[in-house]
mmCIF file of N, CA, C and O in Angstrom:
data_model
loop_
_atom_site.group_PDB
_atom_site.id
_atom_site.type_symbol
_atom_site.label_atom_id
_atom_site.label_comp_id
_atom_site.label_asym_id
_atom_site.label_seq_id
_atom_site.Cartn_x
_atom_site.Cartn_y
_atom_site.Cartn_z
ATOM 1 N N ASP A 1193 81.958 -11.013 -16.258
ATOM 2 C CA ASP A 1193 81.130 -10.760 -15.098
ATOM 3 C C ASP A 1193 80.796 -12.090 -14.419
ATOM 4 O O ASP A 1193 80.139 -12.946 -15.005
ATOM 5 N N LEU A 1194 81.264 -12.261 -13.206
ATOM 6 C CA LEU A 1194 81.056 -13.503 -12.455
ATOM 7 C C LEU A 1194 80.002 -13.349 -11.359
ATOM 8 O O LEU A 1194 79.911 -14.178 -10.451
ATOM 9 N N THR A 1195 79.198 -12.313 -11.449
ATOM 10 C CA THR A 1195 78.180 -12.037 -10.434
ATOM 11 C C THR A 1195 77.287 -13.239 -10.169
ATOM 12 O O THR A 1195 76.936 -13.519 -9.021
ATOM 13 N N HIS A 1196 76.939 -13.965 -11.202
ATOM 14 C CA HIS A 1196 76.031 -15.117 -11.049
ATOM 15 C C HIS A 1196 76.615 -16.214 -10.157
ATOM 16 O O HIS A 1196 75.877 -17.050 -9.640
ATOM 17 N N LEU A 1197 77.924 -16.214 -9.946
ATOM 18 C CA LEU A 1197 78.550 -17.243 -9.110
ATOM 19 C C LEU A 1197 78.560 -16.884 -7.618
ATOM 20 O O LEU A 1197 78.777 -17.756 -6.775
ATOM 21 N N LEU A 1198 78.322 -15.632 -7.290
ATOM 22 C CA LEU A 1198 78.425 -15.197 -5.896
ATOM 23 C C LEU A 1198 77.465 -15.940 -4.972
ATOM 24 O O LEU A 1198 77.815 -16.247 -3.831
ATOM 25 N N LYS A 1199 76.283 -16.251 -5.434
ATOM 26 C CA LYS A 1199 75.290 -16.937 -4.603
ATOM 27 C C LYS A 1199 75.736 -18.343 -4.210
ATOM 28 O O LYS A 1199 75.228 -18.918 -3.253
ATOM 29 N N ASP A 1200 76.698 -18.890 -4.931
ATOM 30 C CA ASP A 1200 77.173 -20.248 -4.674
ATOM 31 C C ASP A 1200 78.431 -20.296 -3.802
ATOM 32 O O ASP A 1200 78.976 -21.373 -3.575
ATOM 33 N N ASN A 1201 78.870 -19.158 -3.303
ATOM 34 C CA ASN A 1201 80.070 -19.121 -2.466
ATOM 35 C C ASN A 1201 79.788 -19.854 -1.153
ATOM 36 O O ASN A 1201 78.923 -19.438 -0.390
ATOM 37 N N PRO A 1202 80.532 -20.921 -0.847
ATOM 38 C CA PRO A 1202 80.228 -21.736 0.331
ATOM 39 C C PRO A 1202 80.903 -21.281 1.630
ATOM 40 O O PRO A 1202 80.695 -21.894 2.672
ATOM 41 N N VAL A 1203 81.703 -20.231 1.598
ATOM 42 C CA VAL A 1203 82.460 -19.847 2.794
ATOM 43 C C VAL A 1203 82.075 -18.445 3.273
ATOM 44 O O VAL A 1203 81.649 -17.596 2.502
ATOM 45 N N SER A 1204 82.264 -18.219 4.551
ATOM 46 C CA SER A 1204 82.069 -16.888 5.119
ATOM 47 C C SER A 1204 83.045 -15.928 4.433
ATOM 48 O O SER A 1204 84.204 -16.266 4.221
ATOM 49 N N THR A 1205 82.549 -14.752 4.111
ATOM 50 C CA THR A 1205 83.358 -13.811 3.338
ATOM 51 C C THR A 1205 83.362 -12.443 4.001
ATOM 52 O O THR A 1205 82.315 -11.920 4.365
ATOM 53 N N LEU A 1206 84.552 -11.893 4.155
ATOM 54 C CA LEU A 1206 84.727 -10.555 4.693
ATOM 55 C C LEU A 1206 85.132 -9.637 3.555
ATOM 56 O O LEU A 1206 86.145 -9.872 2.898
ATOM 57 N N LEU A 1207 84.338 -8.613 3.328
ATOM 58 C CA LEU A 1207 84.646 -7.611 2.313
ATOM 59 C C LEU A 1207 85.071 -6.344 3.034
ATOM 60 O O LEU A 1207 84.379 -5.881 3.935
ATOM 61 N N ILE A 1208 86.223 -5.802 2.663
ATOM 62 C CA ILE A 1208 86.704 -4.556 3.255
ATOM 63 C C ILE A 1208 86.860 -3.565 2.119
ATOM 64 O O ILE A 1208 87.592 -3.829 1.157
ATOM 65 N N TRP A 1209 86.175 -2.433 2.229
ATOM 66 C CA TRP A 1209 86.077 -1.493 1.115
ATOM 67 C C TRP A 1209 86.328 -0.072 1.574
ATOM 68 O O TRP A 1209 85.819 0.339 2.615
ATOM 69 N N GLY A 1210 87.055 0.675 0.780
ATOM 70 C CA GLY A 1210 87.235 2.098 1.037
ATOM 71 C C GLY A 1210 86.020 2.871 0.536
ATOM 72 O O GLY A 1210 85.549 2.629 -0.580
ATOM 73 N N SER A 1211 85.524 3.776 1.337
ATOM 74 C CA SER A 1211 84.332 4.539 0.942
ATOM 75 C C SER A 1211 84.600 5.452 -0.251
ATOM 76 O O SER A 1211 83.675 5.824 -0.972
ATOM 77 N N ALA A 1212 85.876 5.796 -0.469
ATOM 78 C CA ALA A 1212 86.236 6.688 -1.572
ATOM 79 C C ALA A 1212 86.933 5.941 -2.707
ATOM 80 O O ALA A 1212 87.671 6.539 -3.487
ATOM 81 N N ASP A 1213 86.706 4.645 -2.800
ATOM 82 C CA ASP A 1213 87.323 3.829 -3.850
ATOM 83 C C ASP A 1213 86.723 4.194 -5.208
ATOM 84 O O ASP A 1213 85.530 4.020 -5.431
ATOM 85 N N THR A 1214 87.558 4.708 -6.097
ATOM 86 C CA THR A 1214 87.077 5.055 -7.434
ATOM 87 C C THR A 1214 87.396 3.956 -8.449
ATOM 88 O O THR A 1214 86.799 3.917 -9.514
ATOM 89 N N ALA A 1215 88.316 3.052 -8.120
ATOM 90 C CA ALA A 1215 88.647 1.938 -9.020
ATOM 91 C C ALA A 1215 87.544 0.889 -8.999
ATOM 92 O O ALA A 1215 87.164 0.342 -10.036
ATOM 93 N N THR A 1216 87.061 0.583 -7.813
ATOM 94 C CA THR A 1216 85.966 -0.370 -7.623
ATOM 95 C C THR A 1216 85.016 0.261 -6.608
ATOM 96 O O THR A 1216 85.249 0.173 -5.406
ATOM 97 N N PRO A 1217 83.975 0.911 -7.074
ATOM 98 C CA PRO A 1217 83.098 1.683 -6.183
ATOM 99 C C PRO A 1217 82.477 0.852 -5.060
ATOM 100 O O PRO A 1217 82.259 -0.355 -5.197
ATOM 101 N N LEU A 1218 82.203 1.527 -3.963
ATOM 102 C CA LEU A 1218 81.573 0.892 -2.807
ATOM 103 C C LEU A 1218 80.279 0.178 -3.183
ATOM 104 O O LEU A 1218 79.949 -0.863 -2.605
ATOM 105 N N SER A 1219 79.566 0.685 -4.166
ATOM 106 C CA SER A 1219 78.316 0.037 -4.591
ATOM 107 C C SER A 1219 78.569 -1.399 -5.048
ATOM 108 O O SER A 1219 77.711 -2.266 -4.873
ATOM 109 N N ASN A 1220 79.752 -1.682 -5.585
ATOM 110 C CA ASN A 1220 80.093 -3.062 -5.966
ATOM 111 C C ASN A 1220 80.186 -3.951 -4.728
ATOM 112 O O ASN A 1220 79.710 -5.087 -4.724
ATOM 113 N N GLY A 1221 80.823 -3.442 -3.681
ATOM 114 C CA GLY A 1221 80.926 -4.199 -2.435
ATOM 115 C C GLY A 1221 79.576 -4.427 -1.800
ATOM 116 O O GLY A 1221 79.297 -5.504 -1.280
ATOM 117 N N GLN A 1222 78.724 -3.422 -1.849
ATOM 118 C CA GLN A 1222 77.377 -3.559 -1.289
ATOM 119 C C GLN A 1222 76.582 -4.612 -2.053
ATOM 120 O O GLN A 1222 75.834 -5.395 -1.457
ATOM 121 N N LYS A 1223 76.745 -4.649 -3.355
ATOM 122 C CA LYS A 1223 76.073 -5.662 -4.170
ATOM 123 C C LYS A 1223 76.593 -7.056 -3.825
ATOM 124 O O LYS A 1223 75.810 -8.003 -3.663
ATOM 125 N N MET A 1224 77.917 -7.179 -3.693
ATOM 126 C CA MET A 1224 78.508 -8.472 -3.349
ATOM 127 C C MET A 1224 78.023 -8.952 -1.984
ATOM 128 O O MET A 1224 77.733 -10.131 -1.807
ATOM 129 N N GLU A 1225 77.937 -8.034 -1.030
ATOM 130 C CA GLU A 1225 77.473 -8.412 0.310
ATOM 131 C C GLU A 1225 76.065 -8.997 0.250
ATOM 132 O O GLU A 1225 75.745 -9.949 0.962
ATOM 133 N N LYS A 1226 75.226 -8.442 -0.586
ATOM 134 C CA LYS A 1226 73.853 -8.937 -0.709
ATOM 135 C C LYS A 1226 73.789 -10.289 -1.413
ATOM 136 O O LYS A 1226 72.928 -11.116 -1.104
ATOM 137 N N LEU A 1227 74.685 -10.519 -2.360
ATOM 138 C CA LEU A 1227 74.622 -11.734 -3.174
ATOM 139 C C LEU A 1227 75.360 -12.929 -2.569
ATOM 140 O O LEU A 1227 75.005 -14.067 -2.839
ATOM 141 N N ILE A 1228 76.372 -12.684 -1.759
ATOM 142 C CA ILE A 1228 77.112 -13.785 -1.121
ATOM 143 C C ILE A 1228 76.362 -14.167 0.153
ATOM 144 O O ILE A 1228 76.116 -13.319 1.011
ATOM 145 N N PRO A 1229 75.993 -15.433 0.299
ATOM 146 C CA PRO A 1229 75.143 -15.852 1.421
ATOM 147 C C PRO A 1229 75.638 -15.470 2.814
ATOM 148 O O PRO A 1229 74.868 -15.007 3.633
ATOM 149 N N ASP A 1230 76.901 -15.659 3.119
ATOM 150 C CA ASP A 1230 77.417 -15.363 4.461
ATOM 151 C C ASP A 1230 78.532 -14.340 4.336
ATOM 152 O O ASP A 1230 79.697 -14.644 4.568
ATOM 153 N N ALA A 1231 78.163 -13.114 3.958
ATOM 154 C CA ALA A 1231 79.153 -12.061 3.749
ATOM 155 C C ALA A 1231 78.897 -10.891 4.672
ATOM 156 O O ALA A 1231 77.761 -10.614 5.055
ATOM 157 N N GLY A 1232 79.966 -10.231 5.023
ATOM 158 C CA GLY A 1232 79.887 -8.995 5.777
ATOM 159 C C GLY A 1232 80.753 -7.954 5.090
ATOM 160 O O GLY A 1232 81.772 -8.290 4.483
ATOM 161 N N LEU A 1233 80.333 -6.707 5.172
ATOM 162 C CA LEU A 1233 81.055 -5.613 4.524
ATOM 163 C C LEU A 1233 81.468 -4.590 5.572
ATOM 164 O O LEU A 1233 80.642 -4.109 6.343
ATOM 165 N N VAL A 1234 82.754 -4.280 5.597
ATOM 166 C CA VAL A 1234 83.283 -3.226 6.451
ATOM 167 C C VAL A 1234 83.744 -2.111 5.530
ATOM 168 O O VAL A 1234 84.521 -2.344 4.600
ATOM 169 N N THR A 1235 83.252 -0.907 5.785
ATOM 170 C CA THR A 1235 83.629 0.250 4.983
ATOM 171 C C THR A 1235 84.639 1.089 5.753
ATOM 172 O O THR A 1235 84.398 1.449 6.906
ATOM 173 N N VAL A 1236 85.759 1.382 5.107
ATOM 174 C CA VAL A 1236 86.796 2.216 5.712
ATOM 175 C C VAL A 1236 86.559 3.652 5.242
ATOM 176 O O VAL A 1236 86.739 3.965 4.060
ATOM 177 N N ALA A 1237 86.104 4.485 6.151
ATOM 178 C CA ALA A 1237 85.728 5.864 5.825
ATOM 179 C C ALA A 1237 86.903 6.645 5.239
ATOM 180 O O ALA A 1237 87.999 6.632 5.794
ATOM 181 N N GLY A 1238 86.645 7.266 4.106
ATOM 182 C CA GLY A 1238 87.630 8.133 3.481
ATOM 183 C C GLY A 1238 88.735 7.431 2.720
ATOM 184 O O GLY A 1238 89.540 8.084 2.065
ATOM 185 N N ALA A 1239 88.804 6.113 2.796
ATOM 186 C CA ALA A 1239 89.880 5.366 2.135
ATOM 187 C C ALA A 1239 89.517 5.074 0.687
ATOM 188 O O ALA A 1239 88.350 4.988 0.325
ATOM 189 N N GLY A 1240 90.550 4.896 -0.117
ATOM 190 C CA GLY A 1240 90.365 4.560 -1.515
ATOM 191 C C GLY A 1240 90.488 3.065 -1.750
ATOM 192 O O GLY A 1240 90.162 2.248 -0.883
ATOM 193 N N HIS A 1241 91.023 2.710 -2.918
ATOM 194 C CA HIS A 1241 91.106 1.306 -3.329
ATOM 195 C C HIS A 1241 92.036 0.482 -2.440
ATOM 196 O O HIS A 1241 91.857 -0.721 -2.292
ATOM 197 N N PHE A 1242 93.034 1.122 -1.864
ATOM 198 C CA PHE A 1242 93.987 0.403 -1.018
ATOM 199 C C PHE A 1242 93.734 0.712 0.455
ATOM 200 O O PHE A 1242 94.623 1.122 1.195
ATOM 201 N N SER A 1243 92.506 0.484 0.876
ATOM 202 C CA SER A 1243 92.098 0.814 2.247
ATOM 203 C C SER A 1243 92.945 0.091 3.289
ATOM 204 O O SER A 1243 93.172 0.618 4.375
ATOM 205 N N PHE A 1244 93.433 -1.089 2.959
ATOM 206 C CA PHE A 1244 94.253 -1.855 3.902
ATOM 207 C C PHE A 1244 95.587 -1.165 4.165
ATOM 208 O O PHE A 1244 96.177 -1.347 5.227
ATOM 209 N N LEU A 1245 96.050 -0.365 3.221
ATOM 210 C CA LEU A 1245 97.279 0.408 3.424
ATOM 211 C C LEU A 1245 96.988 1.777 4.037
ATOM 212 O O LEU A 1245 97.796 2.308 4.787
ATOM 213 N N GLU A 1246 95.845 2.335 3.694
ATOM 214 C CA GLU A 1246 95.492 3.669 4.166
ATOM 215 C C GLU A 1246 95.097 3.675 5.641
ATOM 216 O O GLU A 1246 95.251 4.690 6.315
ATOM 217 N N ASN A 1247 94.591 2.540 6.126
ATOM 218 C CA ASN A 1247 94.243 2.426 7.541
ATOM 219 C C ASN A 1247 94.572 1.010 7.998
ATOM 220 O O ASN A 1247 93.689 0.212 8.309
ATOM 221 N N THR A 1248 95.861 0.706 8.018
ATOM 222 C CA THR A 1248 96.320 -0.641 8.378
ATOM 223 C C THR A 1248 95.877 -1.075 9.773
ATOM 224 O O THR A 1248 95.443 -2.222 9.938
ATOM 225 N N PRO A 1249 95.942 -0.221 10.793
ATOM 226 C CA PRO A 1249 95.494 -0.669 12.124
ATOM 227 C C PRO A 1249 94.028 -1.131 12.125
ATOM 228 O O PRO A 1249 93.699 -2.162 12.719
ATOM 229 N N LEU A 1250 93.167 -0.394 11.466
ATOM 230 C CA LEU A 1250 91.756 -0.795 11.389
ATOM 231 C C LEU A 1250 91.626 -2.105 10.622
ATOM 232 O O LEU A 1250 90.919 -3.020 11.056
ATOM 233 N N PHE A 1251 92.305 -2.203 9.502
ATOM 234 C CA PHE A 1251 92.268 -3.424 8.692
ATOM 235 C C PHE A 1251 92.667 -4.635 9.526
ATOM 236 O O PHE A 1251 91.983 -5.665 9.512
ATOM 237 N N LEU A 1252 93.749 -4.526 10.273
ATOM 238 C CA LEU A 1252 94.219 -5.658 11.084
ATOM 239 C C LEU A 1252 93.225 -6.034 12.175
ATOM 240 O O LEU A 1252 92.992 -7.220 12.425
ATOM 241 N N ARG A 1253 92.619 -5.036 12.824
ATOM 242 C CA ARG A 1253 91.619 -5.332 13.867
ATOM 243 C C ARG A 1253 90.419 -6.063 13.270
ATOM 244 O O ARG A 1253 89.905 -7.026 13.854
ATOM 245 N N VAL A 1254 89.966 -5.606 12.113
ATOM 246 C CA VAL A 1254 88.802 -6.216 11.469
ATOM 247 C C VAL A 1254 89.115 -7.655 11.068
ATOM 248 O O VAL A 1254 88.323 -8.572 11.325
ATOM 249 N N VAL A 1255 90.272 -7.873 10.457
ATOM 250 C CA VAL A 1255 90.633 -9.228 10.019
ATOM 251 C C VAL A 1255 90.827 -10.152 11.221
ATOM 252 O O VAL A 1255 90.361 -11.297 11.208
ATOM 253 N N GLU A 1256 91.491 -9.671 12.252
ATOM 254 C CA GLU A 1256 91.679 -10.493 13.454
ATOM 255 C C GLU A 1256 90.340 -10.873 14.078
ATOM 256 O O GLU A 1256 90.151 -12.020 14.501
ATOM 257 N N SER A 1257 89.416 -9.941 14.117
ATOM 258 C CA SER A 1257 88.085 -10.232 14.667
ATOM 259 C C SER A 1257 87.374 -11.270 13.814
ATOM 260 O O SER A 1257 86.796 -12.228 14.334
ATOM 261 N N PHE A 1258 87.415 -11.090 12.516
ATOM 262 C CA PHE A 1258 86.762 -12.022 11.598
ATOM 263 C C PHE A 1258 87.364 -13.422 11.721
ATOM 264 O O PHE A 1258 86.631 -14.402 11.843
ATOM 265 N N LEU A 1259 88.669 -13.512 11.718
ATOM 266 C CA LEU A 1259 89.319 -14.822 11.802
ATOM 267 C C LEU A 1259 89.092 -15.474 13.168
ATOM 268 O O LEU A 1259 88.940 -16.682 13.254
ATOM 269 N N GLY A 1260 89.034 -14.685 14.210
ATOM 270 C CA GLY A 1260 88.752 -15.217 15.535
ATOM 271 C C GLY A 1260 87.378 -15.857 15.609
ATOM 272 O O GLY A 1260 87.199 -16.930 16.173
ATOM 273 N N LYS A 1261 86.401 -15.218 14.993
ATOM 274 C CA LYS A 1261 85.045 -15.780 14.950
ATOM 275 C C LYS A 1261 85.012 -17.043 14.115
ATOM 276 O O LYS A 1261 84.327 -18.003 14.445
ATOM 277 N N GLU A 1262 85.747 -17.051 13.010
ATOM 278 C CA GLU A 1262 85.779 -18.223 12.141
ATOM 279 C C GLU A 1262 86.431 -19.409 12.847
ATOM 280 O O GLU A 1262 86.011 -20.538 12.666
ATOM 281 N N MET A 1263 87.452 -19.154 13.641
ATOM 282 C CA MET A 1263 88.149 -20.238 14.324
ATOM 283 C C MET A 1263 87.266 -20.889 15.386
ATOM 284 O O MET A 1263 87.442 -22.039 15.723
ATOM 285 N N LYS A 1264 86.283 -20.135 15.920
ATOM 286 C CA LYS A 1264 85.413 -20.665 16.967
ATOM 287 C C LYS A 1264 84.247 -21.456 16.416
ATOM 288 O O LYS A 1264 83.535 -22.102 17.154
ATOM 289 N N ARG A 1265 84.024 -21.415 15.107
ATOM 290 C CA ARG A 1265 82.892 -22.140 14.531
ATOM 291 C C ARG A 1265 83.107 -23.619 14.529
ATOM 292 O O ARG A 1265 84.114 -24.166 14.526
#
């Protein structure tokens, strides 16, 4: 369990989670979002553990938006 290290993460973090993920429940992502200082969580409705494959267009839009904001910092 590396939870204690999350508070020390020095970089902006994007978490993308499927709402129906049974391998790693959404509650884990919600916990990580709270513990990582500069984190954001995007939930993909109805998707499971491989949300990036289940809704690739949404995944790409979210990542492009996140990276665009990071490049402007």
